[in-house]
PDB file of C-alpha atoms and ligand atoms in Angstrom:
ATOM      1  CA  MET A 410     137.474  45.874  67.554  1.00  0.00           C
ATOM      2  CA  GLY A 411     136.106  46.095  71.074  1.00  0.00           C
ATOM      3  CA  MET A 412     132.599  45.640  72.351  1.00  0.00           C
ATOM      4  CA  ILE A 413     129.369  46.346  70.524  1.00  0.00           C
ATOM      5  CA  ILE A 414     127.899  49.774  71.237  1.00  0.00           C
ATOM      6  CA  TYR A 415     124.132  49.975  70.711  1.00  0.00           C
ATOM      7  CA  LYS A 416     122.805  53.378  69.725  1.00  0.00           C
ATOM      8  CA  THR A 417     119.921  55.349  71.208  1.00  0.00           C
ATOM      9  CA  ASP A 418     117.248  56.693  68.867  1.00  0.00           C
ATOM     10  CA  GLU A 419     118.822  60.169  69.216  1.00  0.00           C
ATOM     11  CA  GLU A 420     122.215  58.807  68.198  1.00  0.00           C
ATOM     12  CA  VAL A 421     120.681  56.969  65.238  1.00  0.00           C
ATOM     13  CA  GLU A 422     119.208  60.268  64.014  1.00  0.00           C
ATOM     14  CA  LEU A 423     122.651  61.884  64.212  1.00  0.00           C
ATOM     15  CA  ILE A 424     124.139  59.008  62.203  1.00  0.00           C
ATOM     16  CA  ARG A 425     121.314  59.480  59.674  1.00  0.00           C
ATOM     17  CA  LYS A 426     122.384  63.128  59.295  1.00  0.00           C
ATOM     18  CA  SER A 427     125.987  62.096  58.637  1.00  0.00           C
ATOM     19  CA  CYS A 428     124.767  59.508  56.146  1.00  0.00           C
ATOM     20  CA  LEU A 429     122.648  62.093  54.366  1.00  0.00           C
ATOM     21  CA  VAL A 430     125.746  64.203  53.712  1.00  0.00           C
ATOM     22  CA  VAL A 431     127.515  61.079  52.410  1.00  0.00           C
ATOM     23  CA  SER A 432     124.564  60.445  50.094  1.00  0.00           C
ATOM     24  CA  LYS A 433     124.658  64.055  48.872  1.00  0.00           C
ATOM     25  CA  VAL A 434     128.344  63.590  48.061  1.00  0.00           C
ATOM     26  CA  LEU A 435     127.636  60.398  46.102  1.00  0.00           C
ATOM     27  CA  ALA A 436     124.791  62.161  44.266  1.00  0.00           C
ATOM     28  CA  GLU A 437     127.140  65.031  43.394  1.00  0.00           C
ATOM     29  CA  VAL A 438     129.666  62.487  42.094  1.00  0.00           C
ATOM     30  CA  GLY A 439     126.868  60.902  40.065  1.00  0.00           C
ATOM     31  CA  ALA A 440     126.033  64.304  38.579  1.00  0.00           C
ATOM     32  CA  MET A 441     129.597  65.253  37.572  1.00  0.00           C
ATOM     33  CA  LEU A 442     131.119  61.914  36.572  1.00  0.00           C
ATOM     34  CA  ARG A 443     132.021  61.757  32.873  1.00  0.00           C
ATOM     35  CA  PRO A 444     134.965  60.826  30.670  1.00  0.00           C
ATOM     36  CA  GLY A 445     137.852  63.310  30.966  1.00  0.00           C
ATOM     37  CA  ILE A 446     137.600  64.229  34.648  1.00  0.00           C
ATOM     38  CA  THR A 447     139.673  62.538  37.355  1.00  0.00           C
ATOM     39  CA  GLY A 448     139.322  61.071  40.812  1.00  0.00           C
ATOM     40  CA  VAL A 449     140.947  64.196  42.226  1.00  0.00           C
ATOM     41  CA  ASP A 450     138.167  66.311  40.649  1.00  0.00           C
ATOM     42  CA  LEU A 451     135.583  64.119  42.424  1.00  0.00           C
ATOM     43  CA  ASP A 452     137.527  64.283  45.671  1.00  0.00           C
ATOM     44  CA  LYS A 453     137.748  68.111  45.660  1.00  0.00           C
ATOM     45  CA  THR A 454     134.005  68.440  45.144  1.00  0.00           C
ATOM     46  CA  ALA A 455     133.321  65.800  47.801  1.00  0.00           C
ATOM     47  CA  GLU A 456     135.371  67.632  50.401  1.00  0.00           C
ATOM     48  CA  GLU A 457     133.605  70.918  49.553  1.00  0.00           C
ATOM     49  CA  VAL A 458     130.168  69.334  49.961  1.00  0.00           C
ATOM     50  CA  ILE A 459     131.200  67.737  53.263  1.00  0.00           C
ATOM     51  CA  ARG A 460     132.660  70.951  54.701  1.00  0.00           C
ATOM     52  CA  ASP A 461     129.690  73.036  53.420  1.00  0.00           C
ATOM     53  CA  HIS A 462     127.508  70.825  55.631  1.00  0.00           C
ATOM     54  CA  GLY A 463     129.797  71.319  58.621  1.00  0.00           C
ATOM     55  CA  GLY A 464     131.220  67.812  58.385  1.00  0.00           C
ATOM     56  CA  ILE A 465     134.701  66.351  58.283  1.00  0.00           C
ATOM     57  CA  PRO A 466     135.747  63.693  55.739  1.00  0.00           C
ATOM     58  CA  SER A 467     136.025  60.493  57.823  1.00  0.00           C
ATOM     59  CA  PHE A 468     138.612  58.918  55.536  1.00  0.00           C
ATOM     60  CA  LYS A 469     141.052  61.837  55.192  1.00  0.00           C
ATOM     61  CA  GLY A 470     143.918  61.142  57.559  1.00  0.00           C
ATOM     62  CA  TYR A 471     142.433  57.803  58.668  1.00  0.00           C
ATOM     63  CA  LYS A 472     145.581  55.710  59.160  1.00  0.00           C
ATOM     64  CA  GLY A 473     147.162  58.233  56.781  1.00  0.00           C
ATOM     65  CA  PHE A 474     144.677  57.910  53.889  1.00  0.00           C
ATOM     66  CA  PRO A 475     145.206  61.075  51.818  1.00  0.00           C
ATOM     67  CA  ALA A 476     141.707  61.874  50.492  1.00  0.00           C
ATOM     68  CA  ALA A 477     138.029  62.368  51.342  1.00  0.00           C
ATOM     69  CA  LEU A 478     136.936  59.691  48.881  1.00  0.00           C
ATOM     70  CA  CYS A 479     138.080  56.234  47.971  1.00  0.00           C
ATOM     71  CA  VAL A 480     137.853  56.068  44.175  1.00  0.00           C
ATOM     72  CA  SER A 481     138.433  52.551  42.873  1.00  0.00           C
ATOM     73  CA  LEU A 482     138.641  52.096  39.115  1.00  0.00           C
ATOM     74  CA  ASN A 483     137.826  48.906  37.189  1.00  0.00           C
ATOM     75  CA  GLU A 484     139.866  46.035  38.725  1.00  0.00           C
ATOM     76  CA  GLN A 485     140.386  48.104  41.882  1.00  0.00           C
ATOM     77  CA  VAL A 486     138.046  46.774  44.565  1.00  0.00           C
ATOM     78  CA  VAL A 487     138.213  49.388  47.321  1.00  0.00           C
ATOM     79  CA  HIS A 488     140.513  51.974  48.950  1.00  0.00           C
ATOM     80  CA  GLY A 489     141.687  53.486  45.659  1.00  0.00           C
ATOM     81  CA  ILE A 490     143.450  56.825  46.084  1.00  0.00           C
ATOM     82  CA  PRO A 491     141.966  59.557  43.843  1.00  0.00           C
ATOM     83  CA  ASP A 492     144.362  59.972  40.926  1.00  0.00           C
ATOM     84  CA  LYS A 493     144.922  63.245  39.056  1.00  0.00           C
ATOM     85  CA  ASP A 494     146.821  61.585  36.207  1.00  0.00           C
ATOM     86  CA  GLN A 495     144.237  59.057  35.078  1.00  0.00           C
ATOM     87  CA  PRO A 496     141.117  60.683  33.574  1.00  0.00           C
ATOM     88  CA  PHE A 497     138.032  58.480  33.454  1.00  0.00           C
ATOM     89  CA  LYS A 498     137.231  57.034  30.069  1.00  0.00           C
ATOM     90  CA  ASP A 499     134.316  55.437  28.320  1.00  0.00           C
ATOM     91  CA  GLY A 500     133.659  51.968  29.738  1.00  0.00           C
ATOM     92  CA  ASP A 501     135.162  52.593  33.181  1.00  0.00           C
ATOM     93  CA  VAL A 502     133.713  51.132  36.358  1.00  0.00           C
ATOM     94  CA  VAL A 503     134.124  53.679  39.167  1.00  0.00           C
ATOM     95  CA  SER A 504     133.462  52.700  42.787  1.00  0.00           C
ATOM     96  CA  VAL A 505     133.185  55.659  45.135  1.00  0.00           C
ATOM     97  CA  ASP A 506     133.204  55.253  48.913  1.00  0.00           C
ATOM     98  CA  CYS A 507     132.632  58.177  51.269  1.00  0.00           C
ATOM     99  CA  GLY A 508     132.529  58.706  55.025  1.00  0.00           C
ATOM    100  CA  VAL A 509     131.397  61.819  56.885  1.00  0.00           C
ATOM    101  CA  PHE A 510     131.925  62.735  60.544  1.00  0.00           C
ATOM    102  CA  LEU A 511     129.332  65.189  61.835  1.00  0.00           C
ATOM    103  CA  ASN A 512     127.959  65.898  65.333  1.00  0.00           C
ATOM    104  CA  GLY A 513     130.238  63.223  66.764  1.00  0.00           C
ATOM    105  CA  PHE A 514     129.077  60.387  64.498  1.00  0.00           C
ATOM    106  CA  HIS A 515     130.196  58.806  61.238  1.00  0.00           C
ATOM    107  CA  GLY A 516     128.137  57.843  58.210  1.00  0.00           C
ATOM    108  CA  ASP A 517     129.485  55.526  55.498  1.00  0.00           C
ATOM    109  CA  SER A 518     128.181  54.578  52.056  1.00  0.00           C
ATOM    110  CA  ALA A 519     129.453  53.546  48.631  1.00  0.00           C
ATOM    111  CA  TYR A 520     128.137  53.298  45.080  1.00  0.00           C
ATOM    112  CA  THR A 521     129.608  51.973  41.842  1.00  0.00           C
ATOM    113  CA  PHE A 522     129.100  53.958  38.641  1.00  0.00           C
ATOM    114  CA  ALA A 523     129.289  52.718  35.045  1.00  0.00           C
ATOM    115  CA  VAL A 524     130.778  55.359  32.755  1.00  0.00           C
ATOM    116  CA  GLY A 525     129.521  55.411  29.181  1.00  0.00           C
ATOM    117  CA  ASP A 526     129.524  52.313  27.077  1.00  0.00           C
ATOM    118  CA  VAL A 527     130.193  49.483  29.532  1.00  0.00           C
ATOM    119  CA  GLY A 528     129.523  45.882  28.541  1.00  0.00           C
ATOM    120  CA  GLU A 529     126.476  43.853  29.527  1.00  0.00           C
ATOM    121  CA  ASP A 530     128.734  41.812  31.812  1.00  0.00           C
ATOM    122  CA  VAL A 531     129.607  44.956  33.766  1.00  0.00           C
ATOM    123  CA  VAL A 532     125.954  45.966  34.079  1.00  0.00           C
ATOM    124  CA  GLU A 533     125.262  42.457  35.406  1.00  0.00           C
ATOM    125  CA  LEU A 534     128.147  42.717  37.910  1.00  0.00           C
ATOM    126  CA  LEU A 535     126.898  46.039  39.256  1.00  0.00           C
ATOM    127  CA  SER A 536     123.282  44.941  39.367  1.00  0.00           C
ATOM    128  CA  VAL A 537     124.097  41.689  41.193  1.00  0.00           C
ATOM    129  CA  THR A 538     126.326  43.499  43.699  1.00  0.00           C
ATOM    130  CA  ASN A 539     123.703  46.165  44.381  1.00  0.00           C
ATOM    131  CA  THR A 540     120.973  43.548  44.752  1.00  0.00           C
ATOM    132  CA  SER A 541     123.129  41.458  47.097  1.00  0.00           C
ATOM    133  CA  LEU A 542     123.395  44.503  49.378  1.00  0.00           C
ATOM    134  CA  TYR A 543     119.600  44.676  49.710  1.00  0.00           C
ATOM    135  CA  LYS A 544     119.374  40.883  50.173  1.00  0.00           C
ATOM    136  CA  GLY A 545     121.803  41.320  53.067  1.00  0.00           C
ATOM    137  CA  ILE A 546     119.810  44.222  54.486  1.00  0.00           C
ATOM    138  CA  GLU A 547     116.670  42.043  54.520  1.00  0.00           C
ATOM    139  CA  GLN A 548     118.484  39.831  57.042  1.00  0.00           C
ATOM    140  CA  ALA A 549     119.465  42.762  59.270  1.00  0.00           C
ATOM    141  CA  VAL A 550     116.626  42.395  61.790  1.00  0.00           C
ATOM    142  CA  SER A 551     116.683  41.650  65.492  1.00  0.00           C
ATOM    143  CA  GLY A 552     116.949  37.973  66.341  1.00  0.00           C
ATOM    144  CA  LYS A 553     118.952  37.107  63.192  1.00  0.00           C
ATOM    145  CA  ARG A 554     122.720  36.745  63.312  1.00  0.00           C
ATOM    146  CA  ILE A 555     125.645  38.330  61.491  1.00  0.00           C
ATOM    147  CA  GLY A 556     126.127  35.036  59.614  1.00  0.00           C
ATOM    148  CA  ASP A 557     122.625  35.310  58.138  1.00  0.00           C
ATOM    149  CA  ILE A 558     123.630  38.551  56.418  1.00  0.00           C
ATOM    150  CA  GLY A 559     126.898  37.156  55.047  1.00  0.00           C
ATOM    151  CA  ALA A 560     125.488  33.809  53.963  1.00  0.00           C
ATOM    152  CA  THR A 561     122.613  35.486  52.107  1.00  0.00           C
ATOM    153  CA  ILE A 562     124.945  37.863  50.249  1.00  0.00           C
ATOM    154  CA  GLN A 563     127.390  35.079  49.412  1.00  0.00           C
ATOM    155  CA  GLU A 564     124.729  32.657  48.174  1.00  0.00           C
ATOM    156  CA  TYR A 565     123.104  35.316  46.008  1.00  0.00           C
ATOM    157  CA  VAL A 566     126.377  36.484  44.455  1.00  0.00           C
ATOM    158  CA  GLU A 567     127.808  33.039  43.831  1.00  0.00           C
ATOM    159  CA  ARG A 568     124.671  32.014  41.924  1.00  0.00           C
ATOM    160  CA  HIS A 569     125.651  34.524  39.209  1.00  0.00           C
ATOM    161  CA  ASN A 570     128.209  34.010  36.443  1.00  0.00           C
ATOM    162  CA  GLY A 571     130.969  32.744  38.707  1.00  0.00           C
ATOM    163  CA  PHE A 572     131.260  36.129  40.403  1.00  0.00           C
ATOM    164  CA  GLY A 573     133.634  36.158  43.396  1.00  0.00           C
ATOM    165  CA  ILE A 574     132.711  37.660  46.763  1.00  0.00           C
ATOM    166  CA  VAL A 575     135.710  39.308  48.391  1.00  0.00           C
ATOM    167  CA  ARG A 576     136.669  37.816  51.780  1.00  0.00           C
ATOM    168  CA  GLU A 577     139.539  40.000  52.970  1.00  0.00           C
ATOM    169  CA  LEU A 578     137.463  43.127  53.529  1.00  0.00           C
ATOM    170  CA  VAL A 579     134.241  43.255  55.510  1.00  0.00           C
ATOM    171  CA  GLY A 580     131.477  45.549  56.712  1.00  0.00           C
ATOM    172  CA  HIS A 581     131.488  46.879  60.258  1.00  0.00           C
ATOM    173  CA  GLY A 582     129.674  48.532  63.107  1.00  0.00           C
ATOM    174  CA  LEU A 583     129.987  52.321  63.202  1.00  0.00           C
ATOM    175  CA  GLY A 584     129.057  55.315  65.284  1.00  0.00           C
ATOM    176  CA  ARG A 585     131.480  57.510  67.207  1.00  0.00           C
ATOM    177  CA  ASP A 586     134.187  55.467  65.487  1.00  0.00           C
ATOM    178  CA  LEU A 587     134.253  54.726  61.756  1.00  0.00           C
ATOM    179  CA  HIS A 588     134.924  51.059  62.448  1.00  0.00           C
ATOM    180  CA  GLU A 589     133.305  49.471  65.477  1.00  0.00           C
ATOM    181  CA  ALA A 590     132.402  45.918  66.393  1.00  0.00           C
ATOM    182  CA  PRO A 591     131.092  43.691  64.988  1.00  0.00           C
ATOM    183  CA  GLU A 592     132.716  42.787  61.707  1.00  0.00           C
ATOM    184  CA  VAL A 593     130.101  42.138  59.005  1.00  0.00           C
ATOM    185  CA  PRO A 594     131.524  39.688  56.457  1.00  0.00           C
ATOM    186  CA  ASN A 595     129.897  39.206  53.058  1.00  0.00           C
ATOM    187  CA  PHE A 596     130.143  35.439  53.460  1.00  0.00           C
ATOM    188  CA  GLY A 597     129.419  33.019  56.256  1.00  0.00           C
ATOM    189  CA  LYS A 598     126.988  30.538  57.716  1.00  0.00           C
ATOM    190  CA  ARG A 599     123.360  31.034  58.630  1.00  0.00           C
ATOM    191  CA  GLY A 600     122.654  31.042  62.353  1.00  0.00           C
ATOM    192  CA  LYS A 601     126.276  31.815  63.238  1.00  0.00           C
ATOM    193  CA  GLY A 602     127.910  34.891  64.704  1.00  0.00           C
ATOM    194  CA  VAL A 603     126.719  37.780  66.851  1.00  0.00           C
ATOM    195  CA  LYS A 604     122.964  37.999  67.417  1.00  0.00           C
ATOM    196  CA  LEU A 605     121.492  41.209  65.995  1.00  0.00           C
ATOM    197  CA  ARG A 606     119.673  43.546  68.361  1.00  0.00           C
ATOM    198  CA  GLU A 607     117.756  46.773  67.862  1.00  0.00           C
ATOM    199  CA  GLY A 608     119.998  49.823  67.931  1.00  0.00           C
ATOM    200  CA  LEU A 609     122.996  48.110  66.366  1.00  0.00           C
ATOM    201  CA  VAL A 610     124.241  50.291  63.494  1.00  0.00           C
ATOM    202  CA  ILE A 611     126.254  48.509  60.808  1.00  0.00           C
ATOM    203  CA  ALA A 612     127.667  49.193  57.379  1.00  0.00           C
ATOM    204  CA  ILE A 613     126.882  46.349  54.973  1.00  0.00           C
ATOM    205  CA  GLU A 614     129.182  46.515  51.967  1.00  0.00           C
ATOM    206  CA  PRO A 615     129.492  43.643  49.499  1.00  0.00           C
ATOM    207  CA  MET A 616     132.554  43.768  47.232  1.00  0.00           C
ATOM    208  CA  VAL A 617     132.097  41.543  44.201  1.00  0.00           C
ATOM    209  CA  ASN A 618     134.629  40.579  41.540  1.00  0.00           C
ATOM    210  CA  MET A 619     133.592  39.653  38.029  1.00  0.00           C
ATOM    211  CA  GLY A 620     136.229  36.939  38.174  1.00  0.00           C
ATOM    212  CA  GLN A 621     137.938  35.213  41.056  1.00  0.00           C
ATOM    213  CA  LYS A 622     137.534  36.406  44.630  1.00  0.00           C
ATOM    214  CA  ARG A 623     141.250  36.828  45.344  1.00  0.00           C
ATOM    215  CA  VAL A 624     142.563  40.353  45.883  1.00  0.00           C
ATOM    216  CA  LYS A 625     145.955  41.995  46.353  1.00  0.00           C
ATOM    217  CA  THR A 626     147.077  45.303  47.815  1.00  0.00           C
ATOM    218  CA  ALA A 627     149.004  47.644  45.529  1.00  0.00           C
ATOM    219  CA  ARG A 628     152.406  49.105  46.332  1.00  0.00           C
ATOM    220  CA  ASP A 629     150.761  52.358  47.455  1.00  0.00           C
ATOM    221  CA  GLY A 630     149.727  50.371  50.542  1.00  0.00           C
ATOM    222  CA  TRP A 631     146.036  51.167  50.033  1.00  0.00           C
ATOM    223  CA  THR A 632     144.532  50.173  46.720  1.00  0.00           C
ATOM    224  CA  VAL A 633     143.005  46.707  46.819  1.00  0.00           C
ATOM    225  CA  PHE A 634     142.591  45.142  43.377  1.00  0.00           C
ATOM    226  CA  ALA A 635     141.323  41.898  41.882  1.00  0.00           C
ATOM    227  CA  LYS A 636     144.243  39.536  41.403  1.00  0.00           C
ATOM    228  CA  ASP A 637     142.926  38.506  37.971  1.00  0.00           C
ATOM    229  CA  HIS A 638     142.473  42.211  37.022  1.00  0.00           C
ATOM    230  CA  LYS A 639     138.811  41.774  36.116  1.00  0.00           C
ATOM    231  CA  PRO A 640     136.330  44.524  37.121  1.00  0.00           C
ATOM    232  CA  SER A 641     135.005  44.766  40.664  1.00  0.00           C
ATOM    233  CA  ALA A 642     132.002  46.489  42.261  1.00  0.00           C
ATOM    234  CA  HIS A 643     131.171  47.816  45.737  1.00  0.00           C
ATOM    235  CA  PHE A 644     127.869  49.048  47.176  1.00  0.00           C
ATOM    236  CA  GLU A 645     127.416  50.051  50.815  1.00  0.00           C
ATOM    237  CA  HIS A 646     124.642  51.252  53.102  1.00  0.00           C
ATOM    238  CA  THR A 647     124.680  52.184  56.766  1.00  0.00           C
ATOM    239  CA  VAL A 648     121.642  50.604  58.461  1.00  0.00           C
ATOM    240  CA  VAL A 649     120.233  50.250  61.963  1.00  0.00           C
ATOM    241  CA  ILE A 650     118.814  46.941  63.143  1.00  0.00           C
ATOM    242  CA  ARG A 651     115.086  47.077  63.920  1.00  0.00           C
ATOM    243  CA  LYS A 652     112.433  44.485  64.772  1.00  0.00           C
ATOM    244  CA  THR A 653     110.907  43.618  61.417  1.00  0.00           C
ATOM    245  CA  ARG A 654     113.067  45.475  58.890  1.00  0.00           C
ATOM    246  CA  ALA A 655     116.298  47.439  59.005  1.00  0.00           C
ATOM    247  CA  ASP A 656     116.130  51.210  58.719  1.00  0.00           C
ATOM    248  CA  ILE A 657     118.514  52.256  55.912  1.00  0.00           C
ATOM    249  CA  LEU A 658     120.226  55.456  57.062  1.00  0.00           C
ATOM    250  CA  SER A 659     122.088  56.265  53.838  1.00  0.00           C
ATOM    251  CA  ASP A 660     120.038  57.172  50.758  1.00  0.00           C
ATOM    252  CA  HIS A 661     120.872  55.879  47.300  1.00  0.00           C
ATOM    253  CA  SER A 662     117.663  57.197  45.731  1.00  0.00           C
ATOM    254  CA  ILE A 663     119.257  60.640  45.281  1.00  0.00           C
ATOM    255  CA  VAL A 664     122.344  58.977  43.779  1.00  0.00           C
ATOM    256  CA  GLU A 665     120.188  56.983  41.356  1.00  0.00           C
ATOM    257  CA  GLN A 666     118.340  60.163  40.398  1.00  0.00           C
ATOM    258  CA  ALA A 667     121.654  61.841  39.580  1.00  0.00           C
ATOM    259  CA  VAL A 668     122.725  58.831  37.504  1.00  0.00           C
ATOM    260  CA  ALA A 669     119.411  58.885  35.617  1.00  0.00           C
ATOM    261  CA  ASN A 670     119.939  62.567  34.803  1.00  0.00           C
ATOM    262  CA  ASN A 671     123.563  62.081  33.671  1.00  0.00           C
ATOM    263  CA  SER A 672     123.730  60.844  30.078  1.00  0.00           C
ATOM    264  CA  ASN A 673     127.380  59.826  30.623  1.00  0.00           C
ATOM    265  CA  LEU A 674     126.372  57.088  33.078  1.00  0.00           C
ATOM    266  CA  LYS A 675     124.496  53.839  32.704  1.00  0.00           C
ATOM    267  CA  GLU A 676     121.685  53.140  35.169  1.00  0.00           C
ATOM    268  CA  ILE A 677     122.103  50.121  37.427  1.00  0.00           C
ATOM    269  CA  GLY A 678     118.971  48.117  38.084  1.00  0.00           C
ATOM    270  CA  LEU A 679     117.975  45.967  41.016  1.00  0.00           C
ATOM    271  CA  LYS A 680     116.966  42.350  40.552  1.00  0.00           C
ATOM    272  CA  MET A 681     114.400  42.395  43.338  1.00  0.00           C
ATOM    273  CA  GLU A 682     111.375  44.294  44.537  1.00  0.00           C
ATOM    274  CA  LEU A 683     112.147  46.333  47.644  1.00  0.00           C
ATOM    275  CA  ALA A 684     109.638  45.540  50.373  1.00  0.00           C
TER     276      ALA A 684
HETATM  277 MG1   MG B1105     132.534  52.936  53.013  1.00  0.00          MG
HETATM  278 MG1   MG B1106     132.419  50.865  55.412  1.00  0.00          MG
END
């Protein structure tokens, strides 16, 4: 993955702009998501929003990925290819991941939506995954280490209902490249790994399975799914390491607002107070 590239304040502001477009895309998805539409419908709108803001979809063409969005349904964990033949239905769990390249820098964020009448167990899965992201972000301050982020996420997730934290896919540094050093696993040991320093920009992105942690890749070469076919969730923020608290560059508040205004979606709570 190469060496770590720390960002200047000016570069961080450019990444924030890219992240804001990503957040607008996720909010738009949150506004339009309902039973009957498809991943391709979401993807078309996403690409329009990105291009309207002068951006380029980071994922489209990345190692041959065919779309602007990853749309991962139910037991799909990440990297789902938007599908025109499978309309969303009541009870679906829809993870949407988006990247935007603008002014030379990438932004990256993901959110998982609950369509219609999902079970309490699904609400719990999404809430625990979302909360674990913020628990990880609390560790993303200078002087801590990468392992502090992963260990905190892992410990929090594994305390709940036998949920499985996915090991095969990890968060990452980002900036001029979508994936830069260091890797940011969602598991690990406290006090281990790269020391965090101000100006390091990372995507933290826990992927949590309702069942076992094992995943497989589908025959399309992209879609990662839970081996036991139970639902999976994915939440992601791009953050920059600072002295006492990370600065979150992506913005889920506009996504949550869209969800609250969309009667087809269930709201996902947090199990902690944000400092
Ligand atoms: Mg992402
Ligand atoms: Mg990412």
